[in-house]
GROMACS .gro file of C-alpha atoms in nm:
model
   74
    1MET     CA    1  -1.144  -0.559   0.549
    2LEU     CA    2  -0.925  -0.364   0.286
    3SER     CA    3  -0.851  -0.664  -0.055
    4LEU     CA    4  -0.536  -0.656  -0.246
    5SER     CA    5  -0.592  -0.879  -0.633
    6LEU     CA    6  -0.261  -1.061  -0.684
    7GLY     CA    7  -0.438  -1.030  -1.057
    8MET     CA    8  -0.345  -1.424  -1.092
    9ALA     CA    9  -0.607  -1.625  -1.306
   10GLY     CA   10  -0.868  -1.759  -1.030
   11GLY     CA   11  -0.832  -1.415  -0.836
   12LEU     CA   12  -0.655  -1.434  -0.506
   13VAL     CA   13  -0.766  -1.163  -0.318
   14LEU     CA   14  -0.553  -1.092   0.019
   15PRO     CA   15  -0.720  -0.836   0.318
   16GLN     CA   16  -0.548  -0.590   0.395
   17LYS     CA   17  -0.543  -0.433   0.773
   18ILE     CA   18  -0.817  -0.139   0.816
   19PRO     CA   19  -0.636   0.187   0.821
   20ARG     CA   20  -0.627   0.276   1.201
   21GLU     CA   21  -0.729   0.603   1.146
   22ALA     CA   22  -1.042   0.448   0.970
   23ILE     CA   23  -1.141   0.274   1.313
   24ARG     CA   24  -1.055   0.617   1.520
   25GLN     CA   25  -1.301   0.825   1.326
   26HIS     CA   26  -1.548   0.542   1.347
   27GLY     CA   27  -1.486   0.556   1.737
   28ARG     CA   28  -1.548   0.965   1.740
   29ALA     CA   29  -1.852   0.883   1.500
   30LEU     CA   30  -2.015   0.656   1.764
   31ARG     CA   31  -1.912   0.910   2.020
   32LEU     CA   32  -1.638   0.772   2.213
   33CYS     CA   33  -1.354   0.990   2.348
   34GLY     CA   34  -1.050   0.963   2.573
   35GLU     CA   35  -1.019   0.617   2.778
   36GLU     CA   36  -1.335   0.458   2.554
   37LEU     CA   37  -1.203   0.549   2.246
   38ALA     CA   38  -0.833   0.418   2.327
   39ASP     CA   39  -1.011   0.063   2.425
   40PHE     CA   40  -1.262   0.080   2.109
   41VAL     CA   41  -0.965   0.139   1.904
   42GLU     CA   42  -0.748  -0.130   2.096
   43ILE     CA   43  -1.003  -0.395   2.024
   44VAL     CA   44  -1.095  -0.383   1.710
   45VAL     CA   45  -0.706  -0.296   1.546
   46GLY     CA   46  -0.659  -0.677   1.791
   47ILE     CA   47  -0.932  -0.824   1.604
   48ASP     CA   48  -0.813  -0.692   1.271
   49ASP     CA   49  -0.468  -0.805   1.307
   50PHE     CA   50  -0.575  -1.153   1.416
   51TRP     CA   51  -0.813  -1.198   1.107
   52VAL     CA   52  -0.641  -1.016   0.869
   53GLU     CA   53  -0.349  -1.279   0.959
   54THR     CA   54  -0.516  -1.617   1.025
   55GLU     CA   55  -0.704  -1.523   0.649
   56GLN     CA   56  -0.406  -1.428   0.536
   57ARG     CA   57  -0.252  -1.749   0.591
   58ARG     CA   58  -0.546  -1.994   0.492
   59GLN     CA   59  -0.594  -1.816   0.162
   60THR     CA   60  -0.179  -1.874   0.094
   61ASP     CA   61  -0.223  -2.234   0.213
   62ALA     CA   62  -0.513  -2.307  -0.006
   63ALA     CA   63  -0.270  -2.110  -0.292
   64VAL     CA   64   0.003  -2.341  -0.209
   65ARG     CA   65  -0.209  -2.679  -0.204
   66ALA     CA   66  -0.367  -2.540  -0.551
   67ALA     CA   67  -0.070  -2.511  -0.739
   68ARG     CA   68   0.044  -2.835  -0.546
   69GLY     CA   69  -0.219  -3.003  -0.733
   70MET     CA   70  -0.132  -2.840  -1.034
   71SER     CA   71   0.199  -2.883  -1.077
   72ARG     CA   72   0.131  -3.308  -0.993
   73GLN     CA   73  -0.171  -3.237  -1.334
   74ARG     CA   74   0.185  -3.183  -1.569
   0.00000   0.00000   0.00000
């Protein structure tokens, strides 16, 4: 997972997708090749995409809830 810091107070850090070439290189380091490597990359990319989307949504929703709570306090 890569992270993107938005520099906000409290440090909101949104995950970013793993570079696909890094996944491919890791598969090669595991001595995968051909169809095995392609399957490995497809599976890991699918898991990464799902996790990043879910985590970004979760963190965004939490930030919105916190902002709403702060605006009510004023």
